[in-house]
């Protein structure tokens, strides 16, 4: 993980702020990366789900639903190909 930890309340869009608040309470980590931020799942390994968070989504409701859908993928069994955003575990060879 890189970047400083940030608060969900820093996000400018209320629907996104609500889903981020819920996920951070469940153990997800929100860090300042990319355009606005990135969510890291609470799993202990580095091959699990990360979710990029846009600071200026065109449709905040849709972006919030997308974040929630991606977060629902975790925790998954270690051999499940959906664990990482790219569909591959980092510890597996392509």
PDB file of N, CA and C in Angstrom:
ATOM      1  N   UNK A   1       0.843  -1.184   0.000  1.00  0.00           N
ATOM      2  CA  UNK A   1       0.000   0.000   0.000  1.00  0.00           C
ATOM      3  C   UNK A   1       0.880   1.236   0.000  1.00  0.00           C
ATOM      4  N   UNK A   2       0.464   2.187  -0.765  1.00  0.00           N
ATOM      5  CA  UNK A   2       1.168   3.464  -0.789  1.00  0.00           C
ATOM      6  C   UNK A   2       0.174   4.564  -0.468  1.00  0.00           C
ATOM      7  N   UNK A   3       0.661   5.764  -0.306  1.00  0.00           N
ATOM      8  CA  UNK A   3      -0.224   6.894  -0.039  1.00  0.00           C
ATOM      9  C   UNK A   3      -0.686   6.935   1.407  1.00  0.00           C
ATOM     10  N   UNK A   4      -1.084   8.108   1.820  1.00  0.00           N
ATOM     11  CA  UNK A   4      -1.563   8.312   3.186  1.00  0.00           C
ATOM     12  C   UNK A   4      -2.999   7.825   3.328  1.00  0.00           C
ATOM     13  N   UNK A   5      -3.316   7.340   4.509  1.00  0.00           N
ATOM     14  CA  UNK A   5      -4.685   6.910   4.770  1.00  0.00           C
ATOM     15  C   UNK A   5      -5.586   8.148   4.817  1.00  0.00           C
ATOM     16  N   UNK A   6      -6.759   8.046   4.187  1.00  0.00           N
ATOM     17  CA  UNK A   6      -7.695   9.169   4.148  1.00  0.00           C
ATOM     18  C   UNK A   6      -9.049   8.729   4.698  1.00  0.00           C
ATOM     19  N   UNK A   7      -9.870   9.694   5.002  1.00  0.00           N
ATOM     20  CA  UNK A   7     -11.184   9.442   5.570  1.00  0.00           C
ATOM     21  C   UNK A   7     -12.242   9.414   4.468  1.00  0.00           C
ATOM     22  N   UNK A   8     -13.240   8.535   4.581  1.00  0.00           N
ATOM     23  CA  UNK A   8     -14.336   8.542   3.606  1.00  0.00           C
ATOM     24  C   UNK A   8     -15.057   9.888   3.542  1.00  0.00           C
ATOM     25  N   UNK A   9     -15.065  10.610   4.644  1.00  0.00           N
ATOM     26  CA  UNK A   9     -15.755  11.905   4.673  1.00  0.00           C
ATOM     27  C   UNK A   9     -15.069  12.945   3.795  1.00  0.00           C
ATOM     28  N   UNK A  10     -13.860  12.649   3.315  1.00  0.00           N
ATOM     29  CA  UNK A  10     -13.155  13.559   2.414  1.00  0.00           C
ATOM     30  C   UNK A  10     -13.706  13.517   0.993  1.00  0.00           C
ATOM     31  N   UNK A  11     -14.485  12.474   0.656  1.00  0.00           N
ATOM     32  CA  UNK A  11     -14.994  12.353  -0.720  1.00  0.00           C
ATOM     33  C   UNK A  11     -16.106  13.375  -0.945  1.00  0.00           C
ATOM     34  N   UNK A  12     -16.093  14.058  -2.107  1.00  0.00           N
ATOM     35  CA  UNK A  12     -17.068  15.125  -2.359  1.00  0.00           C
ATOM     36  C   UNK A  12     -18.493  14.651  -2.674  1.00  0.00           C
ATOM     37  N   UNK A  13     -18.688  13.391  -3.041  1.00  0.00           N
ATOM     38  CA  UNK A  13     -20.013  12.911  -3.451  1.00  0.00           C
ATOM     39  C   UNK A  13     -20.671  12.077  -2.354  1.00  0.00           C
ATOM     40  N   UNK A  14     -21.845  12.473  -1.861  1.00  0.00           N
ATOM     41  CA  UNK A  14     -22.510  11.763  -0.763  1.00  0.00           C
ATOM     42  C   UNK A  14     -22.757  10.264  -0.989  1.00  0.00           C
ATOM     43  N   UNK A  15     -23.211   9.806  -2.163  1.00  0.00           N
ATOM     44  CA  UNK A  15     -23.432   8.360  -2.320  1.00  0.00           C
ATOM     45  C   UNK A  15     -22.135   7.550  -2.186  1.00  0.00           C
ATOM     46  N   UNK A  16     -21.052   8.087  -2.726  1.00  0.00           N
ATOM     47  CA  UNK A  16     -19.759   7.411  -2.640  1.00  0.00           C
ATOM     48  C   UNK A  16     -19.255   7.469  -1.198  1.00  0.00           C
ATOM     49  N   UNK A  17     -19.417   8.605  -0.572  1.00  0.00           N
ATOM     50  CA  UNK A  17     -18.998   8.774   0.822  1.00  0.00           C
ATOM     51  C   UNK A  17     -19.687   7.752   1.724  1.00  0.00           C
ATOM     52  N   UNK A  18     -20.973   7.494   1.494  1.00  0.00           N
ATOM     53  CA  UNK A  18     -21.728   6.537   2.315  1.00  0.00           C
ATOM     54  C   UNK A  18     -21.189   5.123   2.176  1.00  0.00           C
ATOM     55  N   UNK A  19     -20.953   4.679   0.944  1.00  0.00           N
ATOM     56  CA  UNK A  19     -20.449   3.315   0.751  1.00  0.00           C
ATOM     57  C   UNK A  19     -19.021   3.188   1.283  1.00  0.00           C
ATOM     58  N   UNK A  20     -18.205   4.213   1.119  1.00  0.00           N
ATOM     59  CA  UNK A  20     -16.845   4.179   1.654  1.00  0.00           C
ATOM     60  C   UNK A  20     -16.856   4.101   3.176  1.00  0.00           C
ATOM     61  N   UNK A  21     -17.734   4.862   3.811  1.00  0.00           N
ATOM     62  CA  UNK A  21     -17.844   4.838   5.273  1.00  0.00           C
ATOM     63  C   UNK A  21     -18.206   3.438   5.758  1.00  0.00           C
ATOM     64  N   UNK A  22     -19.177   2.815   5.089  1.00  0.00           N
ATOM     65  CA  UNK A  22     -19.599   1.468   5.467  1.00  0.00           C
ATOM     66  C   UNK A  22     -18.453   0.467   5.327  1.00  0.00           C
ATOM     67  N   UNK A  23     -17.703   0.553   4.235  1.00  0.00           N
ATOM     68  CA  UNK A  23     -16.616  -0.393   3.990  1.00  0.00           C
ATOM     69  C   UNK A  23     -15.444  -0.185   4.949  1.00  0.00           C
ATOM     70  N   UNK A  24     -15.120   1.059   5.247  1.00  0.00           N
ATOM     71  CA  UNK A  24     -14.028   1.327   6.192  1.00  0.00           C
ATOM     72  C   UNK A  24     -14.389   0.780   7.578  1.00  0.00           C
ATOM     73  N   UNK A  25     -15.648   0.881   7.963  1.00  0.00           N
ATOM     74  CA  UNK A  25     -16.089   0.308   9.243  1.00  0.00           C
ATOM     75  C   UNK A  25     -15.951  -1.212   9.253  1.00  0.00           C
ATOM     76  N   UNK A  26     -16.013  -1.837   8.064  1.00  0.00           N
ATOM     77  CA  UNK A  26     -15.870  -3.293   7.962  1.00  0.00           C
ATOM     78  C   UNK A  26     -14.411  -3.727   7.862  1.00  0.00           C
ATOM     79  N   UNK A  27     -13.485  -2.771   7.898  1.00  0.00           N
ATOM     80  CA  UNK A  27     -12.065  -3.116   7.898  1.00  0.00           C
ATOM     81  C   UNK A  27     -11.298  -2.788   6.634  1.00  0.00           C
ATOM     82  N   UNK A  28     -11.960  -2.254   5.627  1.00  0.00           N
ATOM     83  CA  UNK A  28     -11.262  -1.856   4.413  1.00  0.00           C
ATOM     84  C   UNK A  28     -10.399  -0.634   4.709  1.00  0.00           C
ATOM     85  N   UNK A  29      -9.320  -0.457   3.953  1.00  0.00           N
ATOM     86  CA  UNK A  29      -8.417   0.679   4.127  1.00  0.00           C
ATOM     87  C   UNK A  29      -8.536   1.589   2.916  1.00  0.00           C
ATOM     88  N   UNK A  30      -8.691   2.871   3.157  1.00  0.00           N
ATOM     89  CA  UNK A  30      -8.806   3.866   2.096  1.00  0.00           C
ATOM     90  C   UNK A  30      -7.546   4.714   2.105  1.00  0.00           C
ATOM     91  N   UNK A  31      -6.852   4.746   0.952  1.00  0.00           N
ATOM     92  CA  UNK A  31      -5.601   5.497   0.845  1.00  0.00           C
ATOM     93  C   UNK A  31      -5.639   6.457  -0.336  1.00  0.00           C
ATOM     94  N   UNK A  32      -4.902   7.551  -0.206  1.00  0.00           N
ATOM     95  CA  UNK A  32      -4.777   8.561  -1.262  1.00  0.00           C
ATOM     96  C   UNK A  32      -3.869   8.004  -2.348  1.00  0.00           C
ATOM     97  N   UNK A  33      -4.456   7.643  -3.472  1.00  0.00           N
ATOM     98  CA  UNK A  33      -3.713   7.126  -4.615  1.00  0.00           C
ATOM     99  C   UNK A  33      -4.473   7.468  -5.881  1.00  0.00           C
ATOM    100  N   UNK A  34      -3.785   7.377  -7.011  1.00  0.00           N
ATOM    101  CA  UNK A  34      -4.398   7.615  -8.314  1.00  0.00           C
ATOM    102  C   UNK A  34      -5.097   8.965  -8.345  1.00  0.00           C
ATOM    103  N   UNK A  35      -6.266   9.041  -8.991  1.00  0.00           N
ATOM    104  CA  UNK A  35      -6.967  10.315  -9.126  1.00  0.00           C
ATOM    105  C   UNK A  35      -7.492  10.808  -7.780  1.00  0.00           C
ATOM    106  N   UNK A  36      -8.094   9.924  -6.997  1.00  0.00           N
ATOM    107  CA  UNK A  36      -8.572  10.340  -5.674  1.00  0.00           C
ATOM    108  C   UNK A  36      -8.116   9.382  -4.587  1.00  0.00           C
ATOM    109  N   UNK A  37      -8.441   8.092  -4.741  1.00  0.00           N
ATOM    110  CA  UNK A  37      -8.067   7.135  -3.718  1.00  0.00           C
ATOM    111  C   UNK A  37      -8.209   5.699  -4.176  1.00  0.00           C
ATOM    112  N   UNK A  38      -7.845   4.795  -3.279  1.00  0.00           N
ATOM    113  CA  UNK A  38      -7.951   3.367  -3.562  1.00  0.00           C
ATOM    114  C   UNK A  38      -8.327   2.651  -2.277  1.00  0.00           C
ATOM    115  N   UNK A  39      -9.258   1.703  -2.393  1.00  0.00           N
ATOM    116  CA  UNK A  39      -9.688   0.869  -1.268  1.00  0.00           C
ATOM    117  C   UNK A  39      -8.919  -0.444  -1.299  1.00  0.00           C
ATOM    118  N   UNK A  40      -8.468  -0.876  -0.128  1.00  0.00           N
ATOM    119  CA  UNK A  40      -7.786  -2.162   0.015  1.00  0.00           C
ATOM    120  C   UNK A  40      -8.619  -3.048   0.915  1.00  0.00           C
ATOM    121  N   UNK A  41      -8.814  -4.298   0.482  1.00  0.00           N
ATOM    122  CA  UNK A  41      -9.633  -5.223   1.260  1.00  0.00           C
ATOM    123  C   UNK A  41      -8.935  -5.580   2.570  1.00  0.00           C
ATOM    124  N   UNK A  42      -9.701  -6.088   3.537  1.00  0.00           N
ATOM    125  CA  UNK A  42      -9.128  -6.424   4.835  1.00  0.00           C
ATOM    126  C   UNK A  42      -8.393  -7.764   4.865  1.00  0.00           C
ATOM    127  N   UNK A  43      -8.321  -8.491   3.747  1.00  0.00           N
ATOM    128  CA  UNK A  43      -7.580  -9.760   3.723  1.00  0.00           C
ATOM    129  C   UNK A  43      -6.104  -9.497   4.002  1.00  0.00           C
ATOM    130  N   UNK A  44      -5.437 -10.504   4.509  1.00  0.00           N
ATOM    131  CA  UNK A  44      -4.036 -10.335   4.873  1.00  0.00           C
ATOM    132  C   UNK A  44      -3.063 -10.462   3.711  1.00  0.00           C
ATOM    133  N   UNK A  45      -3.481 -11.015   2.581  1.00  0.00           N
ATOM    134  CA  UNK A  45      -2.531 -11.164   1.485  1.00  0.00           C
ATOM    135  C   UNK A  45      -2.650 -10.006   0.496  1.00  0.00           C
ATOM    136  N   UNK A  46      -1.601  -9.810  -0.272  1.00  0.00           N
ATOM    137  CA  UNK A  46      -1.566  -8.674  -1.195  1.00  0.00           C
ATOM    138  C   UNK A  46      -2.218  -8.980  -2.533  1.00  0.00           C
ATOM    139  N   UNK A  47      -2.681 -10.198  -2.748  1.00  0.00           N
ATOM    140  CA  UNK A  47      -3.272 -10.548  -4.030  1.00  0.00           C
ATOM    141  C   UNK A  47      -4.770 -10.384  -4.066  1.00  0.00           C
ATOM    142  N   UNK A  48      -5.339  -9.746  -3.086  1.00  0.00           N
ATOM    143  CA  UNK A  48      -6.781  -9.637  -3.013  1.00  0.00           C
ATOM    144  C   UNK A  48      -7.267  -8.333  -3.650  1.00  0.00           C
ATOM    145  N   UNK A  49      -8.514  -8.025  -3.428  1.00  0.00           N
ATOM    146  CA  UNK A  49      -9.201  -6.945  -4.119  1.00  0.00           C
ATOM    147  C   UNK A  49      -8.692  -5.553  -3.736  1.00  0.00           C
ATOM    148  N   UNK A  50      -8.484  -4.730  -4.757  1.00  0.00           N
ATOM    149  CA  UNK A  50      -8.271  -3.297  -4.583  1.00  0.00           C
ATOM    150  C   UNK A  50      -9.262  -2.604  -5.493  1.00  0.00           C
ATOM    151  N   UNK A  51      -9.786  -1.473  -5.054  1.00  0.00           N
ATOM    152  CA  UNK A  51     -10.814  -0.772  -5.815  1.00  0.00           C
ATOM    153  C   UNK A  51     -10.408   0.691  -5.983  1.00  0.00           C
ATOM    154  N   UNK A  52     -10.213   1.154  -7.232  1.00  0.00           N
ATOM    155  CA  UNK A  52      -9.911   2.572  -7.442  1.00  0.00           C
ATOM    156  C   UNK A  52     -11.167   3.410  -7.207  1.00  0.00           C
ATOM    157  N   UNK A  53     -10.991   4.553  -6.574  1.00  0.00           N
ATOM    158  CA  UNK A  53     -12.106   5.451  -6.255  1.00  0.00           C
ATOM    159  C   UNK A  53     -11.897   6.768  -7.006  1.00  0.00           C
ATOM    160  N   UNK A  54     -12.863   7.122  -7.820  1.00  0.00           N
ATOM    161  CA  UNK A  54     -12.797   8.375  -8.564  1.00  0.00           C
ATOM    162  C   UNK A  54     -13.238   9.535  -7.676  1.00  0.00           C
ATOM    163  N   UNK A  55     -12.551  10.636  -7.789  1.00  0.00           N
ATOM    164  CA  UNK A  55     -12.932  11.824  -7.026  1.00  0.00           C
ATOM    165  C   UNK A  55     -14.043  12.611  -7.693  1.00  0.00           C
ATOM    166  N   UNK A  56     -14.174  12.432  -8.998  1.00  0.00           N
ATOM    167  CA  UNK A  56     -15.188  13.164  -9.749  1.00  0.00           C
ATOM    168  C   UNK A  56     -15.935  12.225 -10.695  1.00  0.00           C
ATOM    169  N   UNK A  57     -16.675  11.252 -10.154  1.00  0.00           N
ATOM    170  CA  UNK A  57     -17.409  10.351 -11.047  1.00  0.00           C
ATOM    171  C   UNK A  57     -18.533  11.088 -11.767  1.00  0.00           C
ATOM    172  N   UNK A  58     -18.793  10.716 -13.025  1.00  0.00           N
ATOM    173  CA  UNK A  58     -19.890  11.335 -13.775  1.00  0.00           C
ATOM    174  C   UNK A  58     -21.239  11.023 -13.135  1.00  0.00           C
ATOM    175  N   UNK A  59     -21.383   9.794 -12.643  1.00  0.00           N
ATOM    176  CA  UNK A  59     -22.616   9.362 -11.996  1.00  0.00           C
ATOM    177  C   UNK A  59     -22.243   8.774 -10.632  1.00  0.00           C
ATOM    178  N   UNK A  60     -22.389   9.564  -9.586  1.00  0.00           N
ATOM    179  CA  UNK A  60     -21.959   9.160  -8.247  1.00  0.00           C
ATOM    180  C   UNK A  60     -22.737   7.952  -7.731  1.00  0.00           C
ATOM    181  N   UNK A  61     -24.019   7.859  -8.039  1.00  0.00           N
ATOM    182  CA  UNK A  61     -24.813   6.707  -7.605  1.00  0.00           C
ATOM    183  C   UNK A  61     -24.293   5.422  -8.239  1.00  0.00           C
ATOM    184  N   UNK A  62     -24.021   5.466  -9.531  1.00  0.00           N
ATOM    185  CA  UNK A  62     -23.506   4.295 -10.226  1.00  0.00           C
ATOM    186  C   UNK A  62     -22.136   3.907  -9.685  1.00  0.00           C
ATOM    187  N   UNK A  63     -21.267   4.890  -9.452  1.00  0.00           N
ATOM    188  CA  UNK A  63     -19.919   4.624  -8.941  1.00  0.00           C
ATOM    189  C   UNK A  63     -19.996   3.983  -7.550  1.00  0.00           C
ATOM    190  N   UNK A  64     -20.911   4.466  -6.715  1.00  0.00           N
ATOM    191  CA  UNK A  64     -21.086   3.894  -5.380  1.00  0.00           C
ATOM    192  C   UNK A  64     -21.541   2.435  -5.468  1.00  0.00           C
ATOM    193  N   UNK A  65     -22.470   2.148  -6.381  1.00  0.00           N
ATOM    194  CA  UNK A  65     -22.940   0.760  -6.564  1.00  0.00           C
ATOM    195  C   UNK A  65     -21.815  -0.126  -7.095  1.00  0.00           C
ATOM    196  N   UNK A  66     -21.013   0.411  -7.987  1.00  0.00           N
ATOM    197  CA  UNK A  66     -19.886  -0.336  -8.541  1.00  0.00           C
ATOM    198  C   UNK A  66     -18.877  -0.677  -7.432  1.00  0.00           C
ATOM    199  N   UNK A  67     -18.594   0.258  -6.566  1.00  0.00           N
ATOM    200  CA  UNK A  67     -17.676   0.026  -5.453  1.00  0.00           C
ATOM    201  C   UNK A  67     -18.223  -1.078  -4.546  1.00  0.00           C
ATOM    202  N   UNK A  68     -19.513  -0.999  -4.228  1.00  0.00           N
ATOM    203  CA  UNK A  68     -20.138  -2.003  -3.359  1.00  0.00           C
ATOM    204  C   UNK A  68     -20.102  -3.391  -4.003  1.00  0.00           C
ATOM    205  N   UNK A  69     -20.354  -3.474  -5.310  1.00  0.00           N
ATOM    206  CA  UNK A  69     -20.307  -4.767  -6.014  1.00  0.00           C
ATOM    207  C   UNK A  69     -18.903  -5.355  -5.980  1.00  0.00           C
ATOM    208  N   UNK A  70     -17.905  -4.536  -6.226  1.00  0.00           N
ATOM    209  CA  UNK A  70     -16.529  -5.025  -6.210  1.00  0.00           C
ATOM    210  C   UNK A  70     -16.122  -5.461  -4.804  1.00  0.00           C
ATOM    211  N   UNK A  71     -16.569  -4.727  -3.809  1.00  0.00           N
ATOM    212  CA  UNK A  71     -16.225  -5.070  -2.424  1.00  0.00           C
ATOM    213  C   UNK A  71     -16.875  -6.384  -2.003  1.00  0.00           C
ATOM    214  N   UNK A  72     -18.019  -6.705  -2.578  1.00  0.00           N
ATOM    215  CA  UNK A  72     -18.716  -7.940  -2.228  1.00  0.00           C
ATOM    216  C   UNK A  72     -17.941  -9.177  -2.677  1.00  0.00           C
ATOM    217  N   UNK A  73     -16.974  -9.013  -3.549  1.00  0.00           N
ATOM    218  CA  UNK A  73     -16.150 -10.138  -4.005  1.00  0.00           C
ATOM    219  C   UNK A  73     -15.234 -10.662  -2.914  1.00  0.00           C
ATOM    220  N   UNK A  74     -15.003  -9.901  -1.919  1.00  0.00           N
ATOM    221  CA  UNK A  74     -14.030 -10.247  -0.893  1.00  0.00           C
ATOM    222  C   UNK A  74     -14.743 -10.522   0.426  1.00  0.00           C
ATOM    223  N   UNK A  75     -14.382 -11.470   1.210  1.00  0.00           N
ATOM    224  CA  UNK A  75     -13.256 -12.375   0.987  1.00  0.00           C
ATOM    225  C   UNK A  75     -13.663 -13.579   0.151  1.00  0.00           C
ATOM    226  N   UNK A  76     -12.794 -13.953  -0.729  1.00  0.00           N
ATOM    227  CA  UNK A  76     -12.986 -15.134  -1.573  1.00  0.00           C
ATOM    228  C   UNK A  76     -11.861 -16.128  -1.280  1.00  0.00           C
ATOM    229  N   UNK A  77     -12.068 -17.384  -1.597  1.00  0.00           N
ATOM    230  CA  UNK A  77     -10.998 -18.363  -1.394  1.00  0.00           C
ATOM    231  C   UNK A  77      -9.742 -17.967  -2.180  1.00  0.00           C
ATOM    232  N   UNK A  78      -8.565 -18.333  -1.695  1.00  0.00           N
ATOM    233  CA  UNK A  78      -7.315 -17.924  -2.345  1.00  0.00           C
ATOM    234  C   UNK A  78      -7.194 -18.330  -3.806  1.00  0.00           C
ATOM    235  N   UNK A  79      -7.838 -19.422  -4.214  1.00  0.00           N
ATOM    236  CA  UNK A  79      -7.708 -19.863  -5.599  1.00  0.00           C
ATOM    237  C   UNK A  79      -8.788 -19.305  -6.524  1.00  0.00           C
ATOM    238  N   UNK A  80      -9.655 -18.450  -6.018  1.00  0.00           N
ATOM    239  CA  UNK A  80     -10.720 -17.875  -6.841  1.00  0.00           C
ATOM    240  C   UNK A  80     -10.143 -16.796  -7.753  1.00  0.00           C
ATOM    241  N   UNK A  81     -10.342 -16.901  -9.082  1.00  0.00           N
ATOM    242  CA  UNK A  81      -9.749 -15.929 -10.005  1.00  0.00           C
ATOM    243  C   UNK A  81     -10.330 -14.525  -9.891  1.00  0.00           C
ATOM    244  N   UNK A  82     -11.437 -14.354  -9.191  1.00  0.00           N
ATOM    245  CA  UNK A  82     -12.032 -13.022  -9.046  1.00  0.00           C
ATOM    246  C   UNK A  82     -11.414 -12.219  -7.918  1.00  0.00           C
ATOM    247  N   UNK A  83     -10.428 -12.758  -7.202  1.00  0.00           N
ATOM    248  CA  UNK A  83      -9.874 -12.079  -6.035  1.00  0.00           C
ATOM    249  C   UNK A  83      -9.241 -10.740  -6.363  1.00  0.00           C
ATOM    250  N   UNK A  84      -8.519 -10.639  -7.439  1.00  0.00           N
ATOM    251  CA  UNK A  84      -7.899  -9.358  -7.770  1.00  0.00           C
ATOM    252  C   UNK A  84      -8.707  -8.660  -8.853  1.00  0.00           C
ATOM    253  N   UNK A  85      -8.529  -7.371  -8.962  1.00  0.00           N
ATOM    254  CA  UNK A  85      -9.256  -6.583  -9.949  1.00  0.00           C
ATOM    255  C   UNK A  85      -8.973  -7.057 -11.362  1.00  0.00           C
ATOM    256  N   UNK A  86      -7.787  -7.582 -11.604  1.00  0.00           N
ATOM    257  CA  UNK A  86      -7.419  -8.016 -12.942  1.00  0.00           C
ATOM    258  C   UNK A  86      -7.884  -9.429 -13.227  1.00  0.00           C
ATOM    259  N   UNK A  87      -8.420 -10.119 -12.227  1.00  0.00           N
ATOM    260  CA  UNK A  87      -8.907 -11.479 -12.429  1.00  0.00           C
ATOM    261  C   UNK A  87      -7.856 -12.543 -12.208  1.00  0.00           C
ATOM    262  N   UNK A  88      -6.659 -12.151 -11.767  1.00  0.00           N
ATOM    263  CA  UNK A  88      -5.606 -13.124 -11.498  1.00  0.00           C
ATOM    264  C   UNK A  88      -4.996 -12.838 -10.137  1.00  0.00           C
ATOM    265  N   UNK A  89      -4.665 -13.869  -9.415  1.00  0.00           N
ATOM    266  CA  UNK A  89      -3.940 -13.690  -8.159  1.00  0.00           C
ATOM    267  C   UNK A  89      -2.500 -13.342  -8.475  1.00  0.00           C
ATOM    268  N   UNK A  90      -1.921 -12.488  -7.683  1.00  0.00           N
ATOM    269  CA  UNK A  90      -0.540 -12.063  -7.943  1.00  0.00           C
ATOM    270  C   UNK A  90       0.460 -13.178  -7.708  1.00  0.00           C
ATOM    271  N   UNK A  91       0.107 -14.158  -6.876  1.00  0.00           N
ATOM    272  CA  UNK A  91       1.055 -15.219  -6.592  1.00  0.00           C
ATOM    273  C   UNK A  91       1.007 -16.325  -7.641  1.00  0.00           C
ATOM    274  N   UNK A  92       0.066 -16.273  -8.577  1.00  0.00           N
ATOM    275  CA  UNK A  92      -0.013 -17.254  -9.648  1.00  0.00           C
ATOM    276  C   UNK A  92       0.679 -16.728 -10.892  1.00  0.00           C
ATOM    277  N   UNK A  93       1.296 -17.607 -11.621  1.00  0.00           N
ATOM    278  CA  UNK A  93       1.935 -17.217 -12.876  1.00  0.00           C
ATOM    279  C   UNK A  93       0.882 -17.186 -13.980  1.00  0.00           C
ATOM    280  N   UNK A  94       0.926 -16.238 -14.916  1.00  0.00           N
ATOM    281  CA  UNK A  94      -0.053 -16.152 -16.006  1.00  0.00           C
ATOM    282  C   UNK A  94       0.074 -17.304 -16.978  1.00  0.00           C
TER     283      UNK A  94
END
